[in-house]
Amino acid sequence: MRFLTSRYRPVTLILSLIGVGMLLLLYYLEIGINDPMKYSPSSIRTPEYIHTQNLEMPDSFVLQSTSDITKQEEKVFAERRALYEEQCQQGFKGGAGEVYYYQPAKLAVCYVPKAGCTFWKRIFHFLYGDTNGKNISSPFEIERYYVHSGAGKKTKTSSYAAKKALFDSFNKALFVRDPWARIWSVYIDKFVLPDAWLNYGRAITNRRGNSSRQKSCPDDIEFVEYLDFALNVKQDPHWKPVHQVCSPCVFRPQYLGKMETFSKDSAHVLRKVGLESLVQGHDHAHYAEDEVRMLTEYIFRIVEARPPLRKCLTNAGVAQRIWMAFVLNGYIGDAQTFPQKEFTKAIDGMVNTRAAGQKAVELMLKYHANSTARTSQQMKDYRRSVMVQHYRQVPRPLLEKIVKMYNGDFVLFDYEARPADIFQPDP
C-alpha cells in the first residue's frame, strides 16, 4: 500500500485539485443561478443618467461611463460655443431679455418661447417652491397654466442687463430651435388650438378681403395666413427669431442647448449644477403622457379664463381642437377619428369647465395609450413629415422671407436655411 500510495501520489494530487475546481465551479454556478444579474454581461450598471433620459443613442454609447458621456457632451457644447462666438464677431446684434435664475445653484437660463420654456419654468418654479400652494414632489406636477399665467411671485427673473455681473458668474444656458419647426409649433399651439384666437386670430381674419370670412371665432386660420401675418404684420416673442429674443452674442451662454437634443442637453445642464435628480425617471413615455395631460388641462383652463371662447366652442369642441393638435404632434395615431359621440356624451353637459377638462384628460390618455406605439424617433419623423407637407403649400416668396428674417438663427445655431424636403424644385 505504501508503494501504491507513493506511486500514485501525483495522480491523487491532480484528482484532488480537479475536485476542488469542480466544487468552486459549482459554487459560482450556484451564485449565478441564485443571482443571475450578478455575473451576467448585462449586469454592468448603466449610469442612472442614461436610464432616466431619452437620449436616443446607440447601445454602444449607452454602455460608456458617465464621465465619458460628460466629456462628449462638453465637446458638443464647446463646438456650439465656438460657432456662435465666431459668428458674433461678424457683427450680429440682438438683446437678452428675461432670465430665470436660481442663485443657490448658480444657474441662469435665458427665456425663449417655443424652445423648452415650459420645462424650464417648471424647474424654476419647483426650486423656489412656487407651486400654487400644492405639495408636490416633481416639477412635472406643476400645471402649465400656472407657470404661464404670471401668477407666480416667488420665482425670480430679471433682465440680463440688470444683473449682468451676477449672471456672468453663473452657469448660463440658452435653448434654441430650428426656425422651421419653431414657426410650425406656434401655429399648432396658437391657431389650431384657440390660445391666440381672440387677439391674433381675429386680427388675421380681419385682413381677409371677403368680409364674410371675418370671424369673431377664427377657427379656420390657414398656415399660410398665419405666416403672412407673422412675417409681415406682427412680431411676437413666440415666433420672433431667437437671436432677437436672447442673443448669444449678448448673453454668452456656456451651454447652448437645442430642442432636437433637448432631453440630454437639459439633463446635462442640470447635472452640472447638481440638480439632475429633478428629471430622474422622466423618460419618453412619461414625457408623452405629461404632454397629453398638461396641454389638455391648459387649453380647458384657457377657455375657462376667456369667456368669449365659450361662445366659440362646446366642451367637446375644445376637446376636438386638442385632438387635432395631438394628431399633428404624433401623440394620437393619425388613423384614429375623433370620437365625437363619446366626448359629447361625457363632457358637453358639464358646466364646470375645469371638471370637463379633467374628464377630457382621462379620455385623451386612453386614446393615447391605444395609439400605435411609436418610439421618440418615429414621432419626430412623423411630425416632420406633417410639417413639411404644410410648408410645401406655402408660396416661395414667403419661404424666402423666412430664410431672410431668421438668417441669424440659421447661422448662429447651425440650422439649415433651405431644407431640401421643404424647398423642393419648382415643377
Short mmCIF file of C-alpha atoms in Angstrom, two decimals:
data_model
loop_
_atom_site.label_atom_id
_atom_site.label_comp_id
_atom_site.label_asym_id
_atom_site.label_seq_id
_atom_site.Cartn_x
_atom_site.Cartn_y
_atom_site.Cartn_z
CA MET A 1 0.00 0.00 0.00
CA ARG A 2 2.88 2.33 0.74
CA PHE A 3 4.24 1.62 -2.74
CA LEU A 4 0.89 2.28 -4.31
CA THR A 5 0.42 5.49 -2.34
CA SER A 6 3.83 6.77 -3.33
CA ARG A 7 3.40 5.79 -6.93
CA TYR A 8 0.03 7.36 -7.38
CA ARG A 9 0.51 10.43 -5.17
CA PRO A 10 0.81 12.85 -8.16
CA VAL A 11 -2.31 11.39 -9.68
CA THR A 12 -4.14 11.73 -6.38
CA LEU A 13 -3.00 15.35 -6.07
CA ILE A 14 -4.21 16.13 -9.58
CA LEU A 15 -7.56 14.48 -8.91
CA SER A 16 -7.90 16.43 -5.70
CA LEU A 17 -7.21 19.69 -7.47
CA ILE A 18 -9.76 18.82 -10.13
CA GLY A 19 -12.27 18.03 -7.42
CA VAL A 20 -11.67 21.35 -5.68
CA GLY A 21 -12.01 23.13 -9.02
CA MET A 22 -15.33 21.39 -9.69
CA LEU A 23 -16.60 22.39 -6.25
CA LEU A 24 -15.62 26.02 -6.86
CA LEU A 25 -17.26 25.96 -10.27
CA LEU A 26 -20.48 24.58 -8.78
CA TYR A 27 -20.33 27.22 -6.06
CA TYR A 28 -20.07 30.06 -8.56
CA LEU A 29 -22.72 28.50 -10.75
CA GLU A 30 -24.98 28.38 -7.73
CA ILE A 31 -24.34 32.09 -7.13
CA GLY A 32 -25.09 32.81 -10.75
CA ILE A 33 -28.31 30.81 -10.59
CA ASN A 34 -29.44 32.46 -7.38
CA ASP A 35 -28.42 35.91 -8.59
CA PRO A 36 -28.32 35.79 -12.39
CA MET A 37 -27.64 39.53 -12.70
CA LYS A 38 -24.51 39.34 -10.58
CA TYR A 39 -22.17 37.93 -13.20
CA SER A 40 -24.01 38.40 -16.48
CA PRO A 41 -22.57 40.86 -19.04
CA SER A 42 -25.82 42.83 -18.95
CA SER A 43 -25.42 43.39 -15.23
CA ILE A 44 -22.89 46.17 -15.85
CA ARG A 45 -24.74 49.04 -14.25
CA THR A 46 -25.77 51.66 -16.74
CA PRO A 47 -25.46 55.10 -15.14
CA GLU A 48 -28.73 56.43 -13.75
CA TYR A 49 -28.47 59.38 -16.15
CA ILE A 50 -28.81 57.05 -19.14
CA HIS A 51 -31.76 55.16 -17.67
CA THR A 52 -33.73 58.26 -16.89
CA GLN A 53 -33.23 60.27 -20.06
CA ASN A 54 -34.50 59.75 -23.57
CA LEU A 55 -31.08 60.13 -25.18
CA GLU A 56 -31.82 58.20 -28.39
CA MET A 57 -28.27 56.92 -28.58
CA PRO A 58 -26.91 53.59 -29.88
CA ASP A 59 -26.36 50.78 -27.37
CA SER A 60 -22.58 51.06 -27.68
CA PHE A 61 -22.77 54.61 -26.37
CA VAL A 62 -25.14 53.70 -23.54
CA LEU A 63 -22.51 51.32 -22.11
CA GLN A 64 -19.99 54.13 -21.72
CA SER A 65 -19.35 55.63 -18.34
CA THR A 66 -20.99 58.82 -17.18
CA SER A 67 -17.63 60.60 -17.31
CA ASP A 68 -17.16 59.60 -20.96
CA ILE A 69 -20.64 60.85 -21.79
CA THR A 70 -19.97 64.11 -19.99
CA LYS A 71 -16.76 64.63 -21.96
CA GLN A 72 -18.51 64.04 -25.26
CA GLU A 73 -21.36 66.36 -24.33
CA GLU A 74 -18.94 69.05 -23.19
CA LYS A 75 -17.24 68.74 -26.56
CA VAL A 76 -20.57 69.33 -28.33
CA PHE A 77 -21.28 72.40 -26.20
CA ALA A 78 -17.76 73.70 -26.86
CA GLU A 79 -18.30 73.34 -30.62
CA ARG A 80 -21.59 75.21 -30.41
CA ARG A 81 -19.94 77.99 -28.39
CA ALA A 82 -17.11 78.26 -30.88
CA LEU A 83 -19.58 78.60 -33.75
CA TYR A 84 -21.65 81.37 -32.21
CA GLU A 85 -18.57 83.19 -30.95
CA GLU A 86 -17.13 83.18 -34.47
CA GLN A 87 -20.39 84.49 -35.92
CA CYS A 88 -20.77 87.12 -33.20
CA GLN A 89 -17.50 88.63 -34.40
CA GLN A 90 -19.23 89.25 -37.73
CA GLY A 91 -21.44 91.86 -36.09
CA PHE A 92 -24.60 90.01 -35.04
CA LYS A 93 -26.66 92.10 -32.66
CA GLY A 94 -29.67 91.35 -30.53
CA GLY A 95 -30.80 91.56 -26.95
CA ALA A 96 -31.03 89.31 -23.94
CA GLY A 97 -34.42 89.65 -22.37
CA GLU A 98 -35.87 87.77 -19.42
CA VAL A 99 -33.57 85.46 -17.49
CA TYR A 100 -34.71 82.87 -14.97
CA TYR A 101 -32.13 82.26 -12.28
CA TYR A 102 -31.54 80.29 -9.09
CA GLN A 103 -28.66 81.61 -7.04
CA PRO A 104 -28.03 78.56 -4.79
CA ALA A 105 -27.18 76.51 -7.89
CA LYS A 106 -25.71 79.45 -9.83
CA LEU A 107 -27.98 78.64 -12.75
CA ALA A 108 -29.35 81.17 -15.25
CA VAL A 109 -31.50 80.28 -18.27
CA CYS A 110 -32.47 82.90 -20.85
CA TYR A 111 -36.19 82.63 -21.62
CA VAL A 112 -37.12 81.78 -25.22
CA PRO A 113 -40.75 80.90 -26.05
CA LYS A 114 -41.27 77.68 -28.00
CA ALA A 115 -37.83 76.34 -27.12
CA GLY A 116 -38.46 74.30 -23.99
CA CYS A 117 -39.70 77.27 -21.97
CA THR A 118 -42.46 75.36 -20.14
CA PHE A 119 -39.92 72.79 -18.94
CA TRP A 120 -37.59 75.45 -17.58
CA LYS A 121 -40.38 77.46 -15.99
CA ARG A 122 -41.50 74.33 -14.15
CA ILE A 123 -37.94 73.67 -12.98
CA PHE A 124 -37.51 77.17 -11.55
CA HIS A 125 -40.98 77.26 -10.01
CA PHE A 126 -40.21 73.99 -8.27
CA LEU A 127 -36.85 75.22 -6.99
CA TYR A 128 -38.48 78.28 -5.48
CA GLY A 129 -41.42 76.33 -4.05
CA ASP A 130 -43.69 78.35 -6.30
CA THR A 131 -46.24 75.58 -6.84
CA ASN A 132 -49.60 77.32 -6.46
CA GLY A 133 -49.84 76.16 -2.85
CA LYS A 134 -49.67 72.47 -3.75
CA ASN A 135 -47.46 69.92 -2.02
CA ILE A 136 -45.73 68.20 -4.93
CA SER A 137 -42.66 66.03 -5.42
CA SER A 138 -41.75 66.81 -9.03
CA PRO A 139 -41.57 69.86 -11.31
CA PHE A 140 -43.77 67.99 -13.78
CA GLU A 141 -46.71 68.14 -11.39
CA ILE A 142 -46.91 71.94 -11.73
CA GLU A 143 -49.73 73.00 -14.05
CA ARG A 144 -48.78 74.58 -17.32
CA TYR A 145 -51.47 77.21 -16.88
CA TYR A 146 -49.96 78.29 -13.56
CA VAL A 147 -46.42 78.75 -14.88
CA HIS A 148 -47.66 80.69 -17.92
CA SER A 149 -50.36 82.76 -16.25
CA GLY A 150 -47.88 85.04 -14.48
CA ALA A 151 -49.40 84.21 -11.09
CA GLY A 152 -46.12 83.03 -9.55
CA LYS A 153 -44.50 85.60 -7.28
CA LYS A 154 -41.65 83.60 -5.73
CA THR A 155 -39.80 82.62 -8.89
CA LYS A 156 -37.02 85.08 -9.63
CA THR A 157 -36.43 86.57 -13.06
CA SER A 158 -34.54 89.60 -14.28
CA SER A 159 -33.40 91.27 -17.44
CA TYR A 160 -29.85 90.28 -18.32
CA ALA A 161 -28.68 93.89 -18.29
CA ALA A 162 -29.94 94.46 -14.73
CA LYS A 163 -27.89 91.60 -13.26
CA LYS A 164 -25.14 91.11 -15.82
CA ALA A 165 -22.33 90.92 -13.26
CA LEU A 166 -24.20 88.29 -11.26
CA PHE A 167 -25.24 86.19 -14.25
CA ASP A 168 -21.75 86.21 -15.73
CA SER A 169 -20.57 84.24 -12.66
CA PHE A 170 -23.34 81.66 -13.18
CA ASN A 171 -23.75 78.62 -15.40
CA LYS A 172 -25.69 80.21 -18.25
CA ALA A 173 -27.88 78.21 -20.63
CA LEU A 174 -29.78 79.18 -23.76
CA PHE A 175 -32.04 76.76 -25.63
CA VAL A 176 -32.75 77.24 -29.33
CA ARG A 177 -34.78 75.54 -32.02
CA ASP A 178 -34.78 75.06 -35.78
CA PRO A 179 -36.75 78.09 -37.02
CA TRP A 180 -38.85 75.96 -39.39
CA ALA A 181 -40.01 73.73 -36.52
CA ARG A 182 -40.47 76.63 -34.10
CA ILE A 183 -42.68 78.59 -36.52
CA TRP A 184 -44.77 75.48 -37.19
CA SER A 185 -45.13 74.72 -33.47
CA VAL A 186 -46.54 78.21 -32.84
CA TYR A 187 -49.19 77.61 -35.48
CA ILE A 188 -50.39 74.44 -33.73
CA ASP A 189 -50.32 75.90 -30.22
CA LYS A 190 -51.86 79.27 -31.03
CA PHE A 191 -54.16 78.76 -34.01
CA VAL A 192 -55.07 75.08 -34.30
CA LEU A 193 -55.69 75.42 -30.58
CA PRO A 194 -57.64 78.53 -29.51
CA ASP A 195 -54.91 80.18 -27.42
CA ALA A 196 -54.48 83.19 -29.76
CA TRP A 197 -57.92 83.30 -31.36
CA LEU A 198 -59.15 86.38 -29.50
CA ASN A 199 -56.20 88.59 -30.41
CA TYR A 200 -54.05 87.44 -33.32
CA GLY A 201 -56.73 85.14 -34.70
CA ARG A 202 -59.24 87.92 -35.10
CA ALA A 203 -56.55 90.22 -36.49
CA ILE A 204 -55.73 87.65 -39.16
CA THR A 205 -59.33 87.10 -40.23
CA ASN A 206 -59.90 90.87 -40.33
CA ARG A 207 -57.24 91.07 -43.03
CA ARG A 208 -59.30 88.88 -45.32
CA GLY A 209 -60.74 90.74 -48.25
CA ASN A 210 -64.06 88.90 -48.04
CA SER A 211 -65.92 90.39 -45.07
CA SER A 212 -67.98 87.21 -44.70
CA ARG A 213 -64.76 85.42 -43.65
CA GLN A 214 -64.02 87.93 -40.89
CA LYS A 215 -64.88 85.96 -37.80
CA SER A 216 -65.21 86.54 -34.08
CA CYS A 217 -64.40 82.83 -33.67
CA PRO A 218 -61.45 82.36 -36.03
CA ASP A 219 -61.36 78.57 -36.11
CA ASP A 220 -60.26 78.26 -39.75
CA ILE A 221 -56.93 80.11 -39.89
CA GLU A 222 -54.70 78.56 -42.52
CA PHE A 223 -50.98 78.08 -42.10
CA VAL A 224 -50.23 80.47 -44.97
CA GLU A 225 -52.41 83.18 -43.39
CA TYR A 226 -50.55 82.86 -40.11
CA LEU A 227 -47.17 83.05 -41.85
CA ASP A 228 -48.14 86.15 -43.79
CA PHE A 229 -49.28 87.83 -40.56
CA ALA A 230 -46.21 86.75 -38.55
CA LEU A 231 -43.73 87.82 -41.23
CA ASN A 232 -45.36 91.00 -42.49
CA VAL A 233 -47.59 92.43 -39.77
CA LYS A 234 -46.76 91.49 -36.19
CA GLN A 235 -43.62 90.34 -34.42
CA ASP A 236 -44.25 88.36 -31.23
CA PRO A 237 -41.70 86.66 -28.93
CA HIS A 238 -43.27 83.29 -29.73
CA TRP A 239 -42.13 83.47 -33.35
CA LYS A 240 -39.54 86.24 -33.26
CA PRO A 241 -36.05 84.95 -34.18
CA VAL A 242 -34.27 83.56 -31.13
CA HIS A 243 -31.26 85.85 -31.56
CA GLN A 244 -33.62 88.82 -31.21
CA VAL A 245 -35.23 87.41 -28.06
CA CYS A 246 -31.99 86.30 -26.44
CA SER A 247 -28.82 86.81 -28.43
CA PRO A 248 -25.90 84.53 -27.59
CA CYS A 249 -23.68 87.43 -28.59
CA VAL A 250 -25.00 89.28 -25.54
CA PHE A 251 -25.91 86.51 -23.09
CA ARG A 252 -22.79 84.40 -23.86
CA PRO A 253 -24.11 81.03 -22.62
CA GLN A 254 -21.68 78.24 -21.74
CA TYR A 255 -24.44 75.80 -22.64
CA LEU A 256 -26.28 76.26 -25.92
CA GLY A 257 -28.95 73.56 -25.86
CA LYS A 258 -31.13 72.53 -28.76
CA MET A 259 -34.69 71.28 -28.87
CA GLU A 260 -33.55 68.50 -31.19
CA THR A 261 -31.44 67.08 -28.33
CA PHE A 262 -33.40 68.67 -25.51
CA SER A 263 -33.55 65.70 -23.15
CA LYS A 264 -29.82 65.13 -22.89
CA ASP A 265 -28.90 68.82 -23.17
CA SER A 266 -31.19 69.90 -20.34
CA ALA A 267 -30.17 66.94 -18.20
CA HIS A 268 -26.52 67.84 -18.72
CA VAL A 269 -27.09 71.43 -17.60
CA LEU A 270 -28.94 70.26 -14.51
CA ARG A 271 -26.24 67.72 -13.71
CA LYS A 272 -23.56 70.39 -13.95
CA VAL A 273 -25.28 72.39 -11.20
CA GLY A 274 -26.19 69.39 -9.04
CA LEU A 275 -29.90 69.29 -9.90
CA GLU A 276 -30.05 66.17 -12.07
CA SER A 277 -32.41 64.45 -9.60
CA LEU A 278 -35.20 66.76 -10.77
CA VAL A 279 -35.54 64.87 -14.06
CA GLN A 280 -34.83 61.31 -12.96
CA GLY A 281 -37.48 58.88 -14.17
CA HIS A 282 -38.92 61.29 -16.74
CA ASP A 283 -38.36 59.22 -19.89
CA HIS A 284 -40.03 59.33 -23.31
CA ALA A 285 -43.21 57.56 -22.15
CA HIS A 286 -43.55 59.90 -19.19
CA TYR A 287 -42.92 62.91 -21.41
CA ALA A 288 -45.62 61.94 -23.92
CA GLU A 289 -48.21 61.28 -21.20
CA ASP A 290 -47.25 64.51 -19.48
CA GLU A 291 -47.76 66.45 -22.72
CA VAL A 292 -51.21 64.93 -23.24
CA ARG A 293 -52.30 65.70 -19.70
CA MET A 294 -50.66 69.11 -19.44
CA LEU A 295 -51.91 70.50 -22.74
CA THR A 296 -55.46 69.24 -22.28
CA GLU A 297 -55.70 70.82 -18.84
CA TYR A 298 -54.10 74.03 -20.10
CA ILE A 299 -56.48 74.59 -23.02
CA PHE A 300 -59.56 73.96 -20.89
CA ARG A 301 -58.19 76.47 -18.36
CA ILE A 302 -57.66 78.98 -21.18
CA VAL A 303 -61.28 78.56 -22.27
CA GLU A 304 -62.44 78.92 -18.67
CA ALA A 305 -60.46 82.15 -18.24
CA ARG A 306 -61.66 83.70 -21.53
CA PRO A 307 -65.48 83.72 -21.66
CA PRO A 308 -65.72 84.73 -25.36
CA LEU A 309 -64.17 81.37 -26.26
CA ARG A 310 -67.13 79.63 -24.62
CA LYS A 311 -69.27 81.10 -27.40
CA CYS A 312 -66.94 79.58 -29.98
CA LEU A 313 -66.55 76.05 -28.63
CA THR A 314 -68.52 73.49 -26.65
CA ASN A 315 -66.56 71.26 -24.27
CA ALA A 316 -66.46 68.58 -26.96
CA GLY A 317 -65.39 71.26 -29.45
CA VAL A 318 -62.46 72.18 -27.22
CA ALA A 319 -61.52 68.51 -26.99
CA GLN A 320 -61.68 68.18 -30.77
CA ARG A 321 -59.18 71.03 -31.25
CA ILE A 322 -56.86 69.39 -28.72
CA TRP A 323 -57.27 66.07 -30.53
CA MET A 324 -56.24 67.75 -33.79
CA ALA A 325 -53.08 69.08 -32.12
CA PHE A 326 -52.24 65.66 -30.69
CA VAL A 327 -52.61 64.03 -34.11
CA LEU A 328 -50.31 66.64 -35.68
CA ASN A 329 -47.75 66.08 -32.90
CA GLY A 330 -47.96 62.30 -33.07
CA TYR A 331 -49.43 61.67 -29.62
CA ILE A 332 -52.58 60.12 -31.09
CA GLY A 333 -52.47 57.98 -34.20
CA ASP A 334 -53.48 59.80 -37.35
CA ALA A 335 -55.71 56.87 -38.34
CA GLN A 336 -57.99 57.47 -35.36
CA THR A 337 -61.06 59.62 -35.96
CA PHE A 338 -62.15 61.97 -33.21
CA PRO A 339 -64.83 60.09 -31.19
CA GLN A 340 -67.35 62.92 -31.25
CA LYS A 341 -70.20 61.00 -29.63
CA GLU A 342 -68.10 59.74 -26.74
CA PHE A 343 -66.72 63.16 -25.87
CA THR A 344 -70.08 64.88 -26.34
CA LYS A 345 -71.80 62.42 -24.01
CA ALA A 346 -69.00 62.60 -21.43
CA ILE A 347 -68.36 66.35 -21.13
CA ASP A 348 -70.80 68.54 -23.06
CA GLY A 349 -73.30 68.59 -20.21
CA MET A 350 -70.72 69.74 -17.67
CA VAL A 351 -70.97 73.36 -16.57
CA ASN A 352 -67.67 73.28 -14.71
CA THR A 353 -65.06 73.74 -17.44
CA ARG A 354 -62.19 72.57 -15.25
CA ALA A 355 -64.03 69.34 -14.37
CA ALA A 356 -64.75 68.81 -18.06
CA GLY A 357 -61.04 69.23 -18.71
CA GLN A 358 -60.17 66.52 -16.19
CA LYS A 359 -62.62 64.12 -17.81
CA ALA A 360 -61.18 65.01 -21.21
CA VAL A 361 -57.71 64.17 -19.87
CA GLU A 362 -58.89 60.66 -18.98
CA LEU A 363 -60.29 60.10 -22.46
CA MET A 364 -57.25 61.57 -24.20
CA LEU A 365 -54.89 59.37 -22.22
CA LYS A 366 -56.98 56.32 -23.11
CA TYR A 367 -56.72 57.03 -26.82
CA HIS A 368 -53.06 57.98 -26.48
CA ALA A 369 -52.38 54.59 -24.87
CA ASN A 370 -54.36 52.80 -27.58
CA SER A 371 -52.47 54.52 -30.38
CA THR A 372 -49.89 52.61 -32.35
CA ALA A 373 -46.74 52.56 -30.26
CA ARG A 374 -44.12 54.94 -31.61
CA THR A 375 -40.57 55.48 -30.49
CA SER A 376 -39.41 59.01 -29.90
CA GLN A 377 -37.61 59.00 -33.26
CA GLN A 378 -40.69 57.73 -35.09
CA MET A 379 -42.74 60.53 -33.54
CA LYS A 380 -40.14 63.07 -34.66
CA ASP A 381 -40.17 61.68 -38.20
CA TYR A 382 -43.95 61.79 -38.31
CA ARG A 383 -44.12 65.37 -37.02
CA ARG A 384 -41.52 66.38 -39.57
CA SER A 385 -43.49 64.86 -42.42
CA VAL A 386 -46.68 66.69 -41.39
CA MET A 387 -44.80 69.98 -41.05
CA VAL A 388 -43.14 69.60 -44.44
CA GLN A 389 -46.49 68.91 -46.12
CA HIS A 390 -47.77 72.27 -44.87
CA TYR A 391 -44.64 74.20 -45.83
CA ARG A 392 -44.82 72.80 -49.37
CA GLN A 393 -48.12 74.63 -49.82
CA VAL A 394 -46.54 77.99 -48.92
CA PRO A 395 -45.67 80.35 -51.82
CA ARG A 396 -41.95 80.62 -52.47
CA PRO A 397 -41.76 84.37 -51.62
CA LEU A 398 -42.97 83.65 -48.07
CA LEU A 399 -40.44 80.85 -47.69
CA GLU A 400 -37.67 83.17 -48.84
CA LYS A 401 -38.83 85.75 -46.32
CA ILE A 402 -38.39 83.18 -43.55
CA VAL A 403 -34.87 82.47 -44.78
CA LYS A 404 -34.05 86.18 -44.66
CA MET A 405 -35.73 87.01 -41.35
CA TYR A 406 -34.27 84.04 -39.50
CA ASN A 407 -30.83 84.19 -41.09
CA GLY A 408 -29.23 84.95 -37.74
CA ASP A 409 -30.69 81.81 -36.18
CA PHE A 410 -29.63 79.66 -39.12
CA VAL A 411 -26.05 80.93 -38.95
CA LEU A 412 -25.54 81.24 -35.18
CA PHE A 413 -27.09 77.90 -34.30
CA ASP A 414 -26.13 75.80 -37.33
CA TYR A 415 -29.55 75.16 -38.81
CA GLU A 416 -30.26 74.57 -42.49
CA ALA A 417 -31.75 77.64 -44.13
CA ARG A 418 -33.18 75.80 -47.14
CA PRO A 419 -34.02 72.21 -46.16
CA ALA A 420 -34.30 70.01 -49.23
CA ASP A 421 -37.60 68.48 -48.14
CA ILE A 422 -39.22 71.92 -47.84
CA PHE A 423 -37.53 73.62 -50.80
CA GLN A 424 -38.49 71.17 -53.49
CA PRO A 425 -37.52 72.22 -57.03
CA ASP A 426 -40.28 74.07 -58.82
CA PRO A 427 -42.19 71.73 -61.16
#
